[in-house]
Amino acid sequence: MAVRLDKVPPPAKLPAPPGAWVWLGLLLLALLIGMGSTLLLGEQSLGQQPLLFWGRALGIPLVVWSLLLFGRFLLHISLLSSAEGWDEAREADWLAKLRKGRRSQQVLAVSLYTALRDEGDAQFEALTCGKSELKTQTVRGKGELTARHTAMLPVMNDVGKTLDDAAMLLRLYRQVLGEMAVALRAFPAEQPLMLVQETDSSVPPALQQDAWQRAWAESGIRQSVTRLEREGLDAVDHWLDKRIADPALVLVVALCVAPEPREDSAEVAVALLLGNRLTQKTAPIVAYLHRPEQEHGTTGETLRYAVHQALDWVPLKAEALQRAWLVGIPTKRQGDVNKLVLELLKPDPVVRDLGACLGYPGCAAPWVAIAAAVEAVRREGQPQIIFSSNAVADSTLWSSVVAPSSP
């Protein structure tokens, strides 16, 4: 469940103290009533008994007024104490939510494969320069069928035939798991490991599972793994909410290979190894992934609130941001995102739209953007902000910040 600071109840309204002029007026009225009633209703003998006369005329009204005023002060003190108690409880609740919202996860290792990586070691430079790899090309394994998309460069097997989609899936699983295995060598075999696995592919599920099992067996990862039944950034949000003190690491593996439809799609493979700040002291930290914030609506205002809340979770001022990464932004929401980016990244916004560069990477979309942002933070040492979604027109957007491991 998302941390909602905007749902914290407002402070209590302090009670108004007794009004001096009101109570002076009531005193005068009480004295007039006492004097009048004594003169009209009193016996004639009262005139010869001044103490009794003035006691009835002024003393009784004064005592009644004093008791009422005392009661009013007691009521005011009671209401004031209740309001202060409410405000103290509200402050404690707000601070607890703020601390919870400002949790983050360590990024310990990243593996990213896109169509740009196959060209050599210039993948990051190509991504940061906004180089577009989207082009109309033949769809692998589909004869003469063409589509505008990015795909991993064809690879030949041992007998000189181009790998099919299932073989490409296996190859990419092997690559990202192999790199994660290197990072996991720093941890003992009994280290708990949670898995977030997402695959967007037209490869039949049985072949996907077979490829995964083969790649895992070959990877050399010693730790036993338990699946975390969450997807996308909701997995990060859930982990920060419920398991911040858990000693387990989180391994994210997301692939988009031969998706349907192919038009404007991107083939990617990404893996991230995440650790809890409170429990992970073994491996060096590459960067911090702060709590992502999902907008509660699909308007410019809901997005603005979500972005500023994501920055507050760090906490970070907008002028400290180096770059904005966009992925999966629906055309309908592009205007809202562009307007907000211009507000945040003044005077010269640096924006990299991975959709325009690579195409839409399916379920791997947020993880690809995080991987690119982590590499930017590692090289440049400045925070990056990410806008991501699932490319559906009426879907809500996520905002997340990746920051350096040290100021």
Short mmCIF file of C-alpha atoms in Angstrom, two decimals:
data_model
loop_
_atom_site.label_atom_id
_atom_site.label_comp_id
_atom_site.label_asym_id
_atom_site.label_seq_id
_atom_site.Cartn_x
_atom_site.Cartn_y
_atom_site.Cartn_z
CA MET A 1 0.00 0.00 0.00
CA ALA A 2 1.36 3.41 -0.96
CA VAL A 3 2.39 5.84 1.77
CA ARG A 4 -0.03 8.77 1.55
CA LEU A 5 1.08 11.87 3.44
CA ASP A 6 -1.84 13.74 1.93
CA LYS A 7 -4.19 11.41 3.81
CA VAL A 8 -2.83 12.36 7.24
CA PRO A 9 -5.70 14.16 9.05
CA PRO A 10 -5.34 17.92 9.49
CA PRO A 11 -4.30 19.43 12.84
CA ALA A 12 -7.02 19.91 15.43
CA LYS A 13 -8.74 23.25 15.56
CA LEU A 14 -7.77 24.89 18.86
CA PRO A 15 -10.72 25.92 21.03
CA ALA A 16 -11.37 29.61 21.49
CA PRO A 17 -10.66 30.85 25.05
CA PRO A 18 -13.47 32.48 27.06
CA GLY A 19 -14.20 35.94 25.67
CA ALA A 20 -13.42 38.67 28.21
CA TRP A 21 -16.07 41.08 26.93
CA VAL A 22 -18.68 38.34 26.78
CA TRP A 23 -18.11 37.34 30.38
CA LEU A 24 -17.96 40.96 31.59
CA GLY A 25 -21.28 41.48 29.87
CA LEU A 26 -22.68 38.36 31.55
CA LEU A 27 -21.42 39.66 34.93
CA LEU A 28 -23.16 42.98 34.44
CA LEU A 29 -26.35 41.23 33.35
CA ALA A 30 -26.23 38.90 36.37
CA LEU A 31 -25.76 41.82 38.75
CA LEU A 32 -28.63 43.75 37.17
CA ILE A 33 -30.90 40.69 37.39
CA GLY A 34 -29.90 40.12 41.03
CA MET A 35 -30.49 43.74 41.96
CA GLY A 36 -33.82 43.92 40.14
CA SER A 37 -35.16 40.67 41.51
CA THR A 38 -34.16 41.63 45.06
CA LEU A 39 -35.88 45.01 44.80
CA LEU A 40 -39.04 43.57 43.23
CA LEU A 41 -39.40 40.34 45.15
CA GLY A 42 -37.66 41.01 48.44
CA GLU A 43 -39.50 41.74 51.72
CA GLN A 44 -39.66 45.28 53.04
CA SER A 45 -37.55 44.21 56.02
CA LEU A 46 -34.56 43.71 53.74
CA GLY A 47 -34.10 47.46 53.74
CA GLN A 48 -33.12 47.30 57.44
CA GLN A 49 -30.67 44.38 56.79
CA PRO A 50 -27.96 45.69 54.44
CA LEU A 51 -25.78 42.58 54.60
CA LEU A 52 -28.66 40.30 53.60
CA PHE A 53 -29.85 42.79 50.96
CA TRP A 54 -26.49 43.14 49.23
CA GLY A 55 -25.81 39.45 49.61
CA ARG A 56 -28.94 38.62 47.66
CA ALA A 57 -28.66 41.51 45.21
CA LEU A 58 -24.96 41.15 44.30
CA GLY A 59 -23.41 38.23 46.17
CA ILE A 60 -25.53 35.41 44.78
CA PRO A 61 -25.25 36.59 41.11
CA LEU A 62 -21.49 37.00 41.56
CA VAL A 63 -21.10 33.47 42.99
CA VAL A 64 -23.22 31.94 40.19
CA TRP A 65 -21.26 33.88 37.56
CA SER A 66 -17.95 32.77 39.11
CA LEU A 67 -19.02 29.11 39.08
CA LEU A 68 -20.08 29.36 35.45
CA LEU A 69 -16.79 31.02 34.51
CA PHE A 70 -14.83 28.34 36.38
CA GLY A 71 -16.76 25.65 34.52
CA ARG A 72 -16.05 27.40 31.23
CA PHE A 73 -12.33 27.44 31.99
CA LEU A 74 -12.41 23.74 32.85
CA LEU A 75 -14.15 23.01 29.54
CA HIS A 76 -11.57 25.10 27.66
CA ILE A 77 -8.67 23.30 29.32
CA SER A 78 -10.28 19.93 28.51
CA LEU A 79 -10.80 20.86 24.85
CA LEU A 80 -7.28 22.29 24.60
CA SER A 81 -5.78 19.13 26.10
CA SER A 82 -7.76 16.98 23.67
CA ALA A 83 -6.58 19.10 20.70
CA GLU A 84 -2.96 18.92 21.83
CA GLY A 85 -3.26 15.15 22.25
CA TRP A 86 -4.69 14.86 18.72
CA ASP A 87 -1.86 16.98 17.31
CA GLU A 88 0.78 14.91 19.11
CA ALA A 89 -0.73 11.68 17.76
CA ARG A 90 -1.01 13.24 14.31
CA GLU A 91 2.63 14.36 14.42
CA ALA A 92 3.73 10.87 15.45
CA ASP A 93 1.67 9.34 12.64
CA TRP A 94 3.05 11.83 10.12
CA LEU A 95 6.65 11.19 11.19
CA ALA A 96 6.12 7.42 11.04
CA LYS A 97 4.71 7.71 7.52
CA LEU A 98 7.53 10.05 6.48
CA ARG A 99 10.20 7.63 7.75
CA LYS A 100 8.41 4.78 6.04
CA GLY A 101 8.12 6.76 2.79
CA ARG A 102 11.81 7.66 2.83
CA ARG A 103 12.96 4.07 2.79
CA SER A 104 15.07 3.03 -0.19
CA GLN A 105 16.79 -0.01 -1.60
CA GLN A 106 20.44 -0.47 -2.42
CA VAL A 107 21.30 -1.24 -6.01
CA LEU A 108 24.16 -3.73 -5.83
CA ALA A 109 24.47 -4.88 -9.46
CA VAL A 110 22.90 -4.16 -12.85
CA SER A 111 22.88 -6.04 -16.14
CA LEU A 112 21.30 -4.47 -19.22
CA TYR A 113 21.15 -5.80 -22.78
CA THR A 114 19.49 -3.84 -25.57
CA ALA A 115 19.96 -3.70 -29.32
CA LEU A 116 22.54 -0.97 -28.68
CA ARG A 117 24.76 -3.18 -26.55
CA ASP A 118 25.40 -5.56 -29.43
CA GLU A 119 27.30 -2.79 -31.15
CA GLY A 120 30.02 -2.82 -28.52
CA ASP A 121 30.60 -1.06 -25.20
CA ALA A 122 28.86 2.14 -26.28
CA GLN A 123 25.37 1.23 -25.05
CA PHE A 124 25.26 3.86 -22.29
CA GLU A 125 26.65 6.59 -24.53
CA ALA A 126 24.05 5.75 -27.16
CA LEU A 127 21.24 5.84 -24.60
CA THR A 128 22.35 9.16 -23.10
CA CYS A 129 22.80 10.70 -26.53
CA GLY A 130 19.26 9.71 -27.47
CA LYS A 131 20.39 7.66 -30.44
CA SER A 132 17.39 5.93 -32.00
CA GLU A 133 17.72 2.29 -32.98
CA LEU A 134 14.05 1.92 -34.02
CA LYS A 135 13.78 0.90 -37.63
CA THR A 136 11.69 -1.20 -39.96
CA GLN A 137 13.37 -4.57 -40.27
CA THR A 138 12.66 -8.22 -40.84
CA VAL A 139 11.13 -10.01 -37.89
CA ARG A 140 13.39 -12.81 -36.73
CA GLY A 141 12.08 -16.22 -37.72
CA LYS A 142 9.09 -14.78 -39.66
CA GLY A 143 10.38 -14.94 -43.21
CA GLU A 144 9.63 -11.71 -45.10
CA LEU A 145 7.49 -10.17 -42.33
CA THR A 146 8.75 -6.72 -41.30
CA ALA A 147 7.96 -4.39 -38.42
CA ARG A 148 9.35 -1.20 -36.93
CA HIS A 149 11.12 -2.41 -33.80
CA THR A 150 14.49 -2.99 -32.19
CA ALA A 151 15.82 -6.52 -31.88
CA MET A 152 18.96 -8.19 -30.66
CA LEU A 153 21.36 -8.74 -33.52
CA PRO A 154 20.97 -12.21 -35.04
CA VAL A 155 23.27 -14.82 -33.55
CA MET A 156 24.33 -18.03 -35.23
CA ASN A 157 24.33 -21.34 -33.48
CA ASP A 158 26.98 -24.05 -33.86
CA VAL A 159 25.63 -25.22 -37.22
CA GLY A 160 25.39 -21.74 -38.73
CA LYS A 161 21.65 -21.19 -38.31
CA THR A 162 20.19 -18.01 -36.83
CA LEU A 163 18.87 -18.48 -33.31
CA ASP A 164 15.10 -18.65 -33.08
CA ASP A 165 13.08 -16.75 -30.46
CA ALA A 166 13.31 -19.49 -27.83
CA ALA A 167 17.06 -19.78 -28.29
CA MET A 168 17.43 -16.01 -28.07
CA LEU A 169 15.44 -16.07 -24.82
CA LEU A 170 17.79 -18.71 -23.40
CA ARG A 171 20.83 -16.75 -24.51
CA LEU A 172 19.66 -13.58 -22.77
CA TYR A 173 18.71 -15.42 -19.58
CA ARG A 174 22.21 -16.88 -19.54
CA GLN A 175 23.82 -13.48 -20.01
CA VAL A 176 21.97 -11.58 -17.27
CA LEU A 177 22.04 -14.46 -14.78
CA GLY A 178 25.74 -14.96 -15.44
CA GLU A 179 26.44 -11.34 -14.53
CA MET A 180 24.23 -11.56 -11.43
CA ALA A 181 26.08 -14.74 -10.38
CA VAL A 182 29.30 -12.73 -10.27
CA ALA A 183 27.73 -10.20 -7.89
CA LEU A 184 26.22 -12.94 -5.73
CA ARG A 185 29.59 -14.60 -5.16
CA ALA A 186 30.20 -12.05 -2.41
CA PHE A 187 27.34 -13.57 -0.41
CA PRO A 188 27.20 -16.94 1.36
CA ALA A 189 25.18 -19.80 -0.09
CA GLU A 190 22.61 -19.49 2.71
CA GLN A 191 21.87 -15.85 1.80
CA PRO A 192 18.06 -15.53 1.27
CA LEU A 193 17.19 -14.44 -2.27
CA MET A 194 13.81 -13.25 -3.50
CA LEU A 195 13.04 -13.27 -7.22
CA VAL A 196 10.93 -10.89 -9.28
CA GLN A 197 10.78 -12.45 -12.73
CA GLU A 198 8.86 -10.93 -15.65
CA THR A 199 8.91 -12.06 -19.27
CA ASP A 200 7.06 -10.52 -22.20
CA SER A 201 7.36 -12.91 -25.15
CA SER A 202 5.40 -14.82 -27.75
CA VAL A 203 7.56 -17.86 -26.96
CA PRO A 204 5.26 -20.57 -25.50
CA PRO A 205 5.25 -20.61 -21.66
CA ALA A 206 6.63 -24.16 -21.53
CA LEU A 207 9.67 -23.12 -23.58
CA GLN A 208 10.08 -19.99 -21.45
CA GLN A 209 10.17 -22.10 -18.30
CA ASP A 210 12.60 -24.56 -19.84
CA ALA A 211 14.91 -21.71 -20.89
CA TRP A 212 14.78 -20.21 -17.40
CA GLN A 213 15.56 -23.47 -15.65
CA ARG A 214 18.47 -24.24 -17.97
CA ALA A 215 19.94 -20.75 -17.62
CA TRP A 216 19.55 -20.83 -13.82
CA ALA A 217 21.21 -24.23 -13.54
CA GLU A 218 24.14 -23.04 -15.68
CA SER A 219 24.54 -19.67 -13.94
CA GLY A 220 26.33 -21.02 -10.86
CA ILE A 221 24.13 -19.03 -8.46
CA ARG A 222 24.41 -20.91 -5.15
CA GLN A 223 21.61 -19.21 -3.25
CA SER A 224 18.16 -20.76 -3.15
CA VAL A 225 15.45 -18.49 -4.47
CA THR A 226 11.86 -17.70 -3.49
CA ARG A 227 9.54 -15.91 -5.88
CA LEU A 228 8.01 -12.60 -4.89
CA GLU A 229 4.53 -12.48 -6.39
CA ARG A 230 4.68 -8.82 -7.37
CA GLU A 231 5.37 -7.07 -10.66
CA GLY A 232 6.94 -3.81 -11.76
CA LEU A 233 7.54 -0.99 -9.32
CA ASP A 234 4.77 -2.32 -7.12
CA ALA A 235 7.30 -4.97 -6.05
CA VAL A 236 9.67 -2.24 -4.81
CA ASP A 237 6.85 -0.35 -3.09
CA HIS A 238 5.63 -3.54 -1.39
CA TRP A 239 9.11 -4.55 -0.26
CA LEU A 240 9.78 -1.14 1.29
CA ASP A 241 6.43 -1.27 3.07
CA LYS A 242 6.51 -4.79 4.45
CA ARG A 243 10.05 -6.18 4.43
CA ILE A 244 12.51 -3.36 5.03
CA ALA A 245 14.20 -5.34 7.83
CA ASP A 246 14.31 -8.59 5.82
CA PRO A 247 17.89 -9.85 5.27
CA ALA A 248 16.93 -11.22 1.82
CA LEU A 249 18.24 -9.72 -1.39
CA VAL A 250 15.87 -9.06 -4.27
CA LEU A 251 16.85 -10.27 -7.74
CA VAL A 252 14.87 -8.70 -10.57
CA VAL A 253 15.03 -10.37 -13.99
CA ALA A 254 12.90 -8.95 -16.80
CA LEU A 255 13.00 -9.84 -20.49
CA CYS A 256 11.11 -8.67 -23.53
CA VAL A 257 11.91 -11.03 -26.41
CA ALA A 258 9.79 -11.46 -29.54
CA PRO A 259 6.77 -9.70 -28.01
CA GLU A 260 3.39 -9.37 -29.65
CA PRO A 261 2.73 -7.00 -31.26
CA ARG A 262 6.21 -6.35 -32.65
CA GLU A 263 5.44 -2.87 -33.98
CA ASP A 264 7.33 -0.19 -31.99
CA SER A 265 8.56 -2.81 -29.53
CA ALA A 266 12.04 -3.31 -28.08
CA GLU A 267 13.88 -6.50 -27.24
CA VAL A 268 15.70 -6.07 -23.94
CA ALA A 269 17.03 -8.10 -21.04
CA VAL A 270 17.66 -6.53 -17.65
CA ALA A 271 18.58 -7.76 -14.18
CA LEU A 272 19.07 -5.87 -10.93
CA LEU A 273 20.26 -7.02 -7.52
CA LEU A 274 18.72 -5.02 -4.68
CA GLY A 275 19.53 -5.02 -0.97
CA ASN A 276 17.96 -3.62 2.18
CA ARG A 277 19.79 -0.69 3.77
CA LEU A 278 19.19 -2.00 7.29
CA THR A 279 20.55 -5.49 6.70
CA GLN A 280 22.95 -5.56 3.73
CA LYS A 281 26.53 -4.69 4.70
CA THR A 282 28.46 -7.15 2.52
CA ALA A 283 28.59 -5.72 -1.01
CA PRO A 284 29.41 -2.17 -2.12
CA ILE A 285 26.46 -0.02 -3.14
CA VAL A 286 26.23 1.29 -6.70
CA ALA A 287 23.26 3.61 -6.11
CA TYR A 288 20.01 3.95 -4.17
CA LEU A 289 16.58 3.33 -5.65
CA HIS A 290 14.20 5.47 -3.61
CA ARG A 291 10.54 4.69 -3.06
CA PRO A 292 8.63 5.02 -6.36
CA GLU A 293 5.44 7.06 -6.29
CA GLN A 294 2.41 6.18 -8.41
CA GLU A 295 0.02 8.98 -9.29
CA HIS A 296 -3.54 8.71 -7.99
CA GLY A 297 -5.33 9.76 -11.15
CA THR A 298 -4.41 10.59 -14.74
CA THR A 299 -4.17 14.38 -14.81
CA GLY A 300 -1.36 16.90 -14.86
CA GLU A 301 -1.99 17.73 -11.19
CA THR A 302 -1.90 14.10 -10.03
CA LEU A 303 1.38 13.64 -11.87
CA ARG A 304 2.83 16.83 -10.36
CA TYR A 305 1.92 15.65 -6.86
CA ALA A 306 3.45 12.20 -7.48
CA VAL A 307 6.70 13.67 -8.83
CA HIS A 308 7.17 16.09 -5.96
CA GLN A 309 6.35 13.35 -3.48
CA ALA A 310 8.95 11.09 -5.12
CA LEU A 311 11.51 13.89 -4.74
CA ASP A 312 10.50 14.41 -1.11
CA TRP A 313 11.08 10.73 -0.37
CA VAL A 314 14.80 11.21 -1.10
CA PRO A 315 14.63 14.17 0.00
CA LEU A 316 15.87 16.10 -3.00
CA LYS A 317 15.28 19.44 -4.66
CA ALA A 318 14.40 19.41 -8.34
CA GLU A 319 17.42 21.51 -9.31
CA ALA A 320 19.71 18.68 -8.17
CA LEU A 321 18.41 16.36 -10.90
CA GLN A 322 20.74 15.60 -13.78
CA ARG A 323 18.41 13.90 -16.26
CA ALA A 324 14.89 12.55 -16.75
CA TRP A 325 14.32 9.09 -18.24
CA LEU A 326 10.97 8.32 -19.89
CA VAL A 327 9.65 4.90 -20.81
CA GLY A 328 6.21 3.61 -21.74
CA ILE A 329 4.61 7.07 -21.66
CA PRO A 330 1.25 6.98 -23.53
CA THR A 331 0.79 9.62 -26.23
CA LYS A 332 -2.17 11.00 -24.26
CA ARG A 333 0.11 11.75 -21.27
CA GLN A 334 3.15 13.00 -23.15
CA GLY A 335 2.05 16.63 -22.78
CA ASP A 336 1.71 16.33 -18.98
CA VAL A 337 5.17 14.76 -18.72
CA ASN A 338 6.85 17.29 -21.00
CA LYS A 339 5.33 20.22 -19.10
CA LEU A 340 6.47 18.86 -15.78
CA VAL A 341 9.97 18.05 -17.02
CA LEU A 342 10.35 21.66 -18.20
CA GLU A 343 9.34 22.83 -14.73
CA LEU A 344 11.75 20.51 -12.94
CA LEU A 345 14.89 20.55 -15.05
CA LYS A 346 15.49 24.24 -15.55
CA PRO A 347 16.95 25.90 -17.54
CA ASP A 348 18.09 23.17 -19.94
CA PRO A 349 16.15 19.94 -19.40
CA VAL A 350 18.01 16.77 -20.33
CA VAL A 351 15.42 14.13 -21.25
CA ARG A 352 15.95 10.66 -22.67
CA ASP A 353 12.88 8.89 -24.00
CA LEU A 354 13.72 5.20 -24.15
CA GLY A 355 10.55 4.60 -26.16
CA ALA A 356 11.81 6.88 -28.93
CA CYS A 357 15.26 5.34 -28.70
CA LEU A 358 14.48 1.64 -28.38
CA GLY A 359 10.72 1.18 -28.60
CA TYR A 360 8.47 -0.12 -25.85
CA PRO A 361 10.19 -2.86 -23.79
CA GLY A 362 7.01 -4.38 -22.37
CA CYS A 363 7.11 -5.60 -18.77
CA ALA A 364 10.80 -4.68 -18.57
CA ALA A 365 10.06 -0.98 -19.11
CA PRO A 366 10.62 0.39 -15.57
CA TRP A 367 13.60 -1.89 -14.95
CA VAL A 368 15.34 -0.79 -18.18
CA ALA A 369 14.93 2.85 -17.16
CA ILE A 370 16.25 2.12 -13.66
CA ALA A 371 19.24 0.27 -15.09
CA ALA A 372 20.05 3.18 -17.41
CA ALA A 373 19.62 5.68 -14.57
CA VAL A 374 21.85 3.63 -12.25
CA GLU A 375 24.61 3.58 -14.86
CA ALA A 376 24.24 7.36 -15.26
CA VAL A 377 24.49 7.84 -11.49
CA ARG A 378 27.54 5.56 -11.32
CA ARG A 379 29.34 7.51 -14.02
CA GLU A 380 28.19 11.06 -13.31
CA GLY A 381 27.36 10.99 -9.59
CA GLN A 382 24.12 12.96 -9.90
CA PRO A 383 20.49 11.95 -9.21
CA GLN A 384 18.20 10.88 -12.03
CA ILE A 385 14.39 10.84 -12.17
CA ILE A 386 12.32 8.26 -14.04
CA PHE A 387 8.81 8.47 -15.50
CA SER A 388 7.42 5.09 -16.44
CA SER A 389 4.17 3.36 -17.35
CA ASN A 390 2.79 0.41 -19.31
CA ALA A 391 1.99 2.46 -22.46
CA VAL A 392 -1.80 2.16 -21.97
CA ALA A 393 -3.54 5.48 -22.53
CA ASP A 394 -5.50 5.56 -19.27
CA SER A 395 -2.79 4.03 -17.05
CA THR A 396 -1.26 5.90 -14.13
CA LEU A 397 2.39 6.91 -14.26
CA TRP A 398 5.15 6.12 -11.78
CA SER A 399 7.88 8.53 -10.70
CA SER A 400 11.07 7.24 -9.11
CA VAL A 401 14.46 8.65 -8.23
CA VAL A 402 17.86 6.96 -8.43
CA ALA A 403 20.50 8.73 -6.34
CA PRO A 404 24.22 8.24 -5.67
CA SER A 405 25.29 6.04 -2.78
CA SER A 406 27.19 8.97 -1.27
CA PRO A 407 26.54 12.74 -1.50
#
